GROMACS .gro file of C-alpha atoms in nm:
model
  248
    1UNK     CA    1   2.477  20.044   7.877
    2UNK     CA    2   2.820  19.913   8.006
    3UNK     CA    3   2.870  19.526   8.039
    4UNK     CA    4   2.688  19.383   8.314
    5UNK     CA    5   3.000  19.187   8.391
    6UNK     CA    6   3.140  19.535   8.548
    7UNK     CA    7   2.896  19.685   8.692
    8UNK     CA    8   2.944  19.518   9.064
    9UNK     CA    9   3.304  19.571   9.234
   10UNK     CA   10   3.522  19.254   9.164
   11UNK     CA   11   3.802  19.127   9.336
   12UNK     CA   12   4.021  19.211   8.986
   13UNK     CA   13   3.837  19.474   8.886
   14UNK     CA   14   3.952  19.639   8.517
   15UNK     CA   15   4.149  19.923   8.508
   16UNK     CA   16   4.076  20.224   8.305
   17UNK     CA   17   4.354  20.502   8.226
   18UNK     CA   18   4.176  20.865   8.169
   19UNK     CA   19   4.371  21.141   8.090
   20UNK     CA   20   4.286  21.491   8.167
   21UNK     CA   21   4.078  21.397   8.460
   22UNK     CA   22   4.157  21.670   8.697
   23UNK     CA   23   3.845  21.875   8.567
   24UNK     CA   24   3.509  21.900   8.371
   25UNK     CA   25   3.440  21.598   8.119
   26UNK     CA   26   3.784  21.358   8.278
   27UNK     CA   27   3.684  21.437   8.639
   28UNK     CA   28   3.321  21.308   8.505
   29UNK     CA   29   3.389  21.006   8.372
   30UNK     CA   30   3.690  20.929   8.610
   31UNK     CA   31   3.381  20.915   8.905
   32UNK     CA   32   3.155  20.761   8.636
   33UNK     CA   33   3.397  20.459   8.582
   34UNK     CA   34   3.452  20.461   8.986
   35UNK     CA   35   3.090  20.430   9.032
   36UNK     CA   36   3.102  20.129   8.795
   37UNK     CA   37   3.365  19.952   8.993
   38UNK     CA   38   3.658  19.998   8.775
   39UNK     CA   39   3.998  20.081   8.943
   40UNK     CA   40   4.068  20.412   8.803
   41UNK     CA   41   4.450  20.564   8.669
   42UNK     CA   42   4.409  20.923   8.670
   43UNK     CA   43   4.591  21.183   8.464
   44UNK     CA   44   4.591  21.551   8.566
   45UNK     CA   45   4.828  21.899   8.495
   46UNK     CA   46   4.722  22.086   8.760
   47UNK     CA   47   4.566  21.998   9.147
   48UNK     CA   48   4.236  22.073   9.243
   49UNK     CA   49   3.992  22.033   9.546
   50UNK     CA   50   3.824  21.788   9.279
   51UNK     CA   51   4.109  21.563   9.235
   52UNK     CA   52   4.134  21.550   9.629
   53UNK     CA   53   3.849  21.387   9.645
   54UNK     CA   54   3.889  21.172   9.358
   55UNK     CA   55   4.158  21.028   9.499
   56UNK     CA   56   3.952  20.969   9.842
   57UNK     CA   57   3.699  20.815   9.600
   58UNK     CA   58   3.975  20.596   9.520
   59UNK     CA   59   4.143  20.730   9.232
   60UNK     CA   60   4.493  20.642   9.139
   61UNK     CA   61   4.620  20.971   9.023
   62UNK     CA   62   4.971  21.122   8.882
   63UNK     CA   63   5.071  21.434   8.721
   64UNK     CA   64   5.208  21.492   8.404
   65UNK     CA   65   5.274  21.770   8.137
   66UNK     CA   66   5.174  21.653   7.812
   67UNK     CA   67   5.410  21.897   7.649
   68UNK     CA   68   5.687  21.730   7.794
   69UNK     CA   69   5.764  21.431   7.631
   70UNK     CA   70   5.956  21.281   7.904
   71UNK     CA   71   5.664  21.353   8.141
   72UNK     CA   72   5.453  21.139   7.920
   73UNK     CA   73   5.694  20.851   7.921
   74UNK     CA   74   5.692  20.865   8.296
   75UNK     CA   75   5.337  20.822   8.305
   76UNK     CA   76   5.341  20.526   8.126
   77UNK     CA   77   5.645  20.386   8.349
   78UNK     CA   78   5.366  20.461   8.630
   79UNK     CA   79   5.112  20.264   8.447
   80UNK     CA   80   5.265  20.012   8.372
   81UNK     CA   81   5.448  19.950   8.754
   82UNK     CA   82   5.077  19.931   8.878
   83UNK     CA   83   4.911  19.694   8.673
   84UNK     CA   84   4.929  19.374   8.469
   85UNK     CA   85   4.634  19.498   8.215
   86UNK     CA   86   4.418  19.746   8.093
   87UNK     CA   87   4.096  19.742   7.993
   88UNK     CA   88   4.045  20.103   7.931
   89UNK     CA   89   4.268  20.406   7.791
   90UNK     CA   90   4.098  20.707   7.708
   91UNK     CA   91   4.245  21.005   7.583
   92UNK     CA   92   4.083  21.312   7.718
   93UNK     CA   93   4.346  21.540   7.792
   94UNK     CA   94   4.300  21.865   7.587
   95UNK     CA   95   4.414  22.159   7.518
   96UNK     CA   96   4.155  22.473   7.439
   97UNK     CA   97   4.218  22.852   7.320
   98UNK     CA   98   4.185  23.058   7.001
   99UNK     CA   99   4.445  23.030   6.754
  100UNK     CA  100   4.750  23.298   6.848
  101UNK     CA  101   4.766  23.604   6.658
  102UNK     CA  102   5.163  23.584   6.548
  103UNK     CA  103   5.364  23.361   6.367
  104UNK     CA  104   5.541  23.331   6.694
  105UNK     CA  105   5.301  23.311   6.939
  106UNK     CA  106   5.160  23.054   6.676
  107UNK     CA  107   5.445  22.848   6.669
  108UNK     CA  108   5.443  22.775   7.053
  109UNK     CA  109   5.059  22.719   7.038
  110UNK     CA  110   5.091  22.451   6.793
  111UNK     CA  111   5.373  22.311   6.961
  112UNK     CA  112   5.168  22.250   7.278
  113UNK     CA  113   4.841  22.140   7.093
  114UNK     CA  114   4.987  21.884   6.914
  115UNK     CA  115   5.148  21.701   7.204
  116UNK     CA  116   4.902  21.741   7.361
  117UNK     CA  117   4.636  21.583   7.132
  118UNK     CA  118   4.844  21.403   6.906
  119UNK     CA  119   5.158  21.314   7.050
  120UNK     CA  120   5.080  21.203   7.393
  121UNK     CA  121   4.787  20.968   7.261
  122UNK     CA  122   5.078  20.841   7.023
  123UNK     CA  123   5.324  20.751   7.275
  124UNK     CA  124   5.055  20.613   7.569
  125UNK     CA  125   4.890  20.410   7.279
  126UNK     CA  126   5.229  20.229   7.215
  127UNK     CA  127   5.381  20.224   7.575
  128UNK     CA  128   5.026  20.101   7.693
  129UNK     CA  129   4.903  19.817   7.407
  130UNK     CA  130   5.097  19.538   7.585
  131UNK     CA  131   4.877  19.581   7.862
  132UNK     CA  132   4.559  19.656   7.657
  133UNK     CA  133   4.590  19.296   7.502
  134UNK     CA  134   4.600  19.153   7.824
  135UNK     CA  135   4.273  19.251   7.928
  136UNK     CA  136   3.938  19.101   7.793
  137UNK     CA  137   3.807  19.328   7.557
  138UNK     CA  138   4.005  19.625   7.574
  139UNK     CA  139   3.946  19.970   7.390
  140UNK     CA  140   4.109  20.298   7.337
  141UNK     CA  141   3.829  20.588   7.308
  142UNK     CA  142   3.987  20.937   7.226
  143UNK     CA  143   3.701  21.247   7.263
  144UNK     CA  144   3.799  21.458   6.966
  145UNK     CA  145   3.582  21.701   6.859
  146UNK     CA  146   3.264  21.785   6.577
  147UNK     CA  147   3.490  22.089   6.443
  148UNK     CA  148   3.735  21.786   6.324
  149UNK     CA  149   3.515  21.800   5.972
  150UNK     CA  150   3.389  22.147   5.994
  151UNK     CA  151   3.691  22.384   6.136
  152UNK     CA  152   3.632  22.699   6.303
  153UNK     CA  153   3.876  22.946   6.167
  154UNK     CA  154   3.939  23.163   6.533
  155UNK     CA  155   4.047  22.780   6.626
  156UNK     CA  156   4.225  22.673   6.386
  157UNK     CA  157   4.525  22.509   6.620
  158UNK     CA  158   4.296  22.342   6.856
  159UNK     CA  159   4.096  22.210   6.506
  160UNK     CA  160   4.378  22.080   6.311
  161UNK     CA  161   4.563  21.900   6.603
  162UNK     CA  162   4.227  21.743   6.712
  163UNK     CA  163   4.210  21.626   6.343
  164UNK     CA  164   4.529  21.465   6.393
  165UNK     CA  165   4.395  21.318   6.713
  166UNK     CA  166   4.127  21.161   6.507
  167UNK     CA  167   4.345  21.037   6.225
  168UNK     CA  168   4.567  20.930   6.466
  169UNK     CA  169   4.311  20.666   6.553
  170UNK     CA  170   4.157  20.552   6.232
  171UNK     CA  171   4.531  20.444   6.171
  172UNK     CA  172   4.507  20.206   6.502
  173UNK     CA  173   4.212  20.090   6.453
  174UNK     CA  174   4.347  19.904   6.173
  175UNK     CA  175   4.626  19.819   6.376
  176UNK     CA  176   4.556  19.685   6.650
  177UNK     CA  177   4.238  19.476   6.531
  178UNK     CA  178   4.166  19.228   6.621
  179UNK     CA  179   4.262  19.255   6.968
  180UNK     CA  180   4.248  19.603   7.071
  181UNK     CA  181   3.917  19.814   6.970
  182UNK     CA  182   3.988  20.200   6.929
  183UNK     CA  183   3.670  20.490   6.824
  184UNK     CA  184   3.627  20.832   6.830
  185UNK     CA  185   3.353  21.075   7.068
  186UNK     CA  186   3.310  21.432   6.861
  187UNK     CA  187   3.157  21.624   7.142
  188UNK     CA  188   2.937  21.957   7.045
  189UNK     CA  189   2.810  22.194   7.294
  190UNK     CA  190   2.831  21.949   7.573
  191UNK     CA  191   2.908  22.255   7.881
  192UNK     CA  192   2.983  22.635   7.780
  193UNK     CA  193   3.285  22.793   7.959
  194UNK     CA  194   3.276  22.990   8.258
  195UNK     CA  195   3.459  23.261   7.999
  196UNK     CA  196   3.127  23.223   7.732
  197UNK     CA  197   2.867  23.514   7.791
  198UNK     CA  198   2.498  23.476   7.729
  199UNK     CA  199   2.509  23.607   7.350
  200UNK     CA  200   2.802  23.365   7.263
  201UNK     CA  201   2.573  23.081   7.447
  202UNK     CA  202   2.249  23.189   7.293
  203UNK     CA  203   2.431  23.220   6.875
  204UNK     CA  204   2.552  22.854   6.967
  205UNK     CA  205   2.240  22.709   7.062
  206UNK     CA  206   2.047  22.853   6.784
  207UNK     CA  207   2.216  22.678   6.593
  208UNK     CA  208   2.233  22.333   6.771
  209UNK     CA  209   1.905  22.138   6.634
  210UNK     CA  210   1.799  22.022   7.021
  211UNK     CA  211   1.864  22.386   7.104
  212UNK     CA  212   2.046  22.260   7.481
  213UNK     CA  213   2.397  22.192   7.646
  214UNK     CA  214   2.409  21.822   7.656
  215UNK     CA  215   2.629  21.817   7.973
  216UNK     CA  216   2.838  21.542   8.007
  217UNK     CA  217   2.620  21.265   8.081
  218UNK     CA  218   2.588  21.198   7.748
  219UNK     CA  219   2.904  21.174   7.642
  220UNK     CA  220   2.949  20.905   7.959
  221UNK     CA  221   2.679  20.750   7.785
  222UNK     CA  222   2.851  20.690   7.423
  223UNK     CA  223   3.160  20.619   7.612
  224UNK     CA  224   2.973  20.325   7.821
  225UNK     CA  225   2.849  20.179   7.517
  226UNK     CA  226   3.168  20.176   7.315
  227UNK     CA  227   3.283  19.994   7.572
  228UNK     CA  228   3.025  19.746   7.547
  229UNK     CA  229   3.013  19.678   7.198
  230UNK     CA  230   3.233  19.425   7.080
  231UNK     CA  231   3.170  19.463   6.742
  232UNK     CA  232   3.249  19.870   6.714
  233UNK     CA  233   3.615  19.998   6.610
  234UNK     CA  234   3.720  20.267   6.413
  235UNK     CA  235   3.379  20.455   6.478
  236UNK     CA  236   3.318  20.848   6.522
  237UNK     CA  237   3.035  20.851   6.762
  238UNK     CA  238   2.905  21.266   6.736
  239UNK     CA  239   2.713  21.354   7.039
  240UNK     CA  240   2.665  21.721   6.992
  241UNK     CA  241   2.282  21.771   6.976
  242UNK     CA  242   2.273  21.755   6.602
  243UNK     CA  243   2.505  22.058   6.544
  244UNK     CA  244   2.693  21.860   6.319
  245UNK     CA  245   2.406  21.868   6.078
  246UNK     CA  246   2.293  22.245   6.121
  247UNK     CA  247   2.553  22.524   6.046
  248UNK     CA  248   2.877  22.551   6.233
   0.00000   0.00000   0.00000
């Protein structure tokens, strides 16, 4: 359950920074955090009918490339032009497909992957924590992934760089304690893709203990009470329907 203290709209209401927002989980929690009265920054790649009405909902949005470094930096240029704290970053932005089948094709996959899961958190993290500490009890969340610790070979790029990810924020958690709390969200079989057939879905969720997608409420859920909980950094919260404990 999120603090009580932000559930009602406020005059200065606290800001949350999502990345990856322009579909599925980010567009989720972007209207979640809305709905909660937060004033919402909202990353996105590409447009969508969804982020139109976002941004009626009253969404801040701007667009960025996460594998261009400069287009990250301008982001945070953005961010910081249009507010004097924040209470929330999250780093959702992510980048999904099987591992490439050359050395090549390999080489520009992990290229992209990494800024987008690694580098991009890296660089917000630092352009962003002078605002973070301005704000009464701020946190970075990053949604990484339960094949961190148990790596599926066919994804092997998207794995490792979401390792990083994670890694990434074990280190700030020690660094930025006291004042800025950072945890992890290792999401399982939250929402098949549109690309996933039935016997794909079915071989997944015979595996997954609870034997269901968990859709993304859930994740909203672990997300509102990491924010909540004062006392909670450096954590790996896995909400996957205990597929982390059954066979990957």
């Amino acid at each position: 359950m999120i603090n009580p203290s932000i559930n009602s709209k406020q005059s200065n209401p606290p800001v949350a920074l999502v990345t990856g927002c322009g579909r599925r989980l980010g567009l989720f929690i972007a209207k979640q955090l809305l709905q909660q009265g937060y004033r919402v920054l909202g990353h996105y790649r590409s447009r969508s009918a969804e982020l139109e009405q976002l941004e009626r909902d009253g969404a801040e949005l701007f667009q960025a490339d996460f594998t261009q470094p400069a287009q990250i930096n301008a982001l945070s240029e953005w961010v910081n032009e249009r507010c004097s704290m924040l209470s929330l970053l999250l780093h959702n932005a992510s980048a999904f497909a099987e591992t490439a089948s050359t050395a090549k094709e390999m080489a520009t996959q992990f290229t992209e992957f990494y800024h987008v899961h690694m580098l991009a958190p890296a660089l917000l993290t630092e352009q962003l924590k002078a605002l973070l500490v301005k704000a009464d009890n701020p946190s970075i969340v990053a949604i990484t992934d339960i094949y961190i610790h148990h790596p599926n070979p066919a994804l092997a790029t998207y794995c490792a760089t979401k390792a990083g990810l994670d890694n990434l924020c074990q280190s700030y958690a020690r660094s930025l304690a006291p004042q800025i709390r950072v945890n992890t969200i290792e999401p399982g079989p939250i929402m098949f893709l549109d690309s996933h057939d039935d016997e794909y879905k079915q071989r997944i969720l015979a595996k997954t203990p609870l034997a269901q997608e968990g859709g993304f409420e859930p994740i909203w859920q672990a997300l509102a009470m990491l924010i909540a909980n004062r006392y909670m950094t450096g954590s790996r919260i896995q909400v996957d329907g205990g597929r982390s404990v059954a066979e990957l």
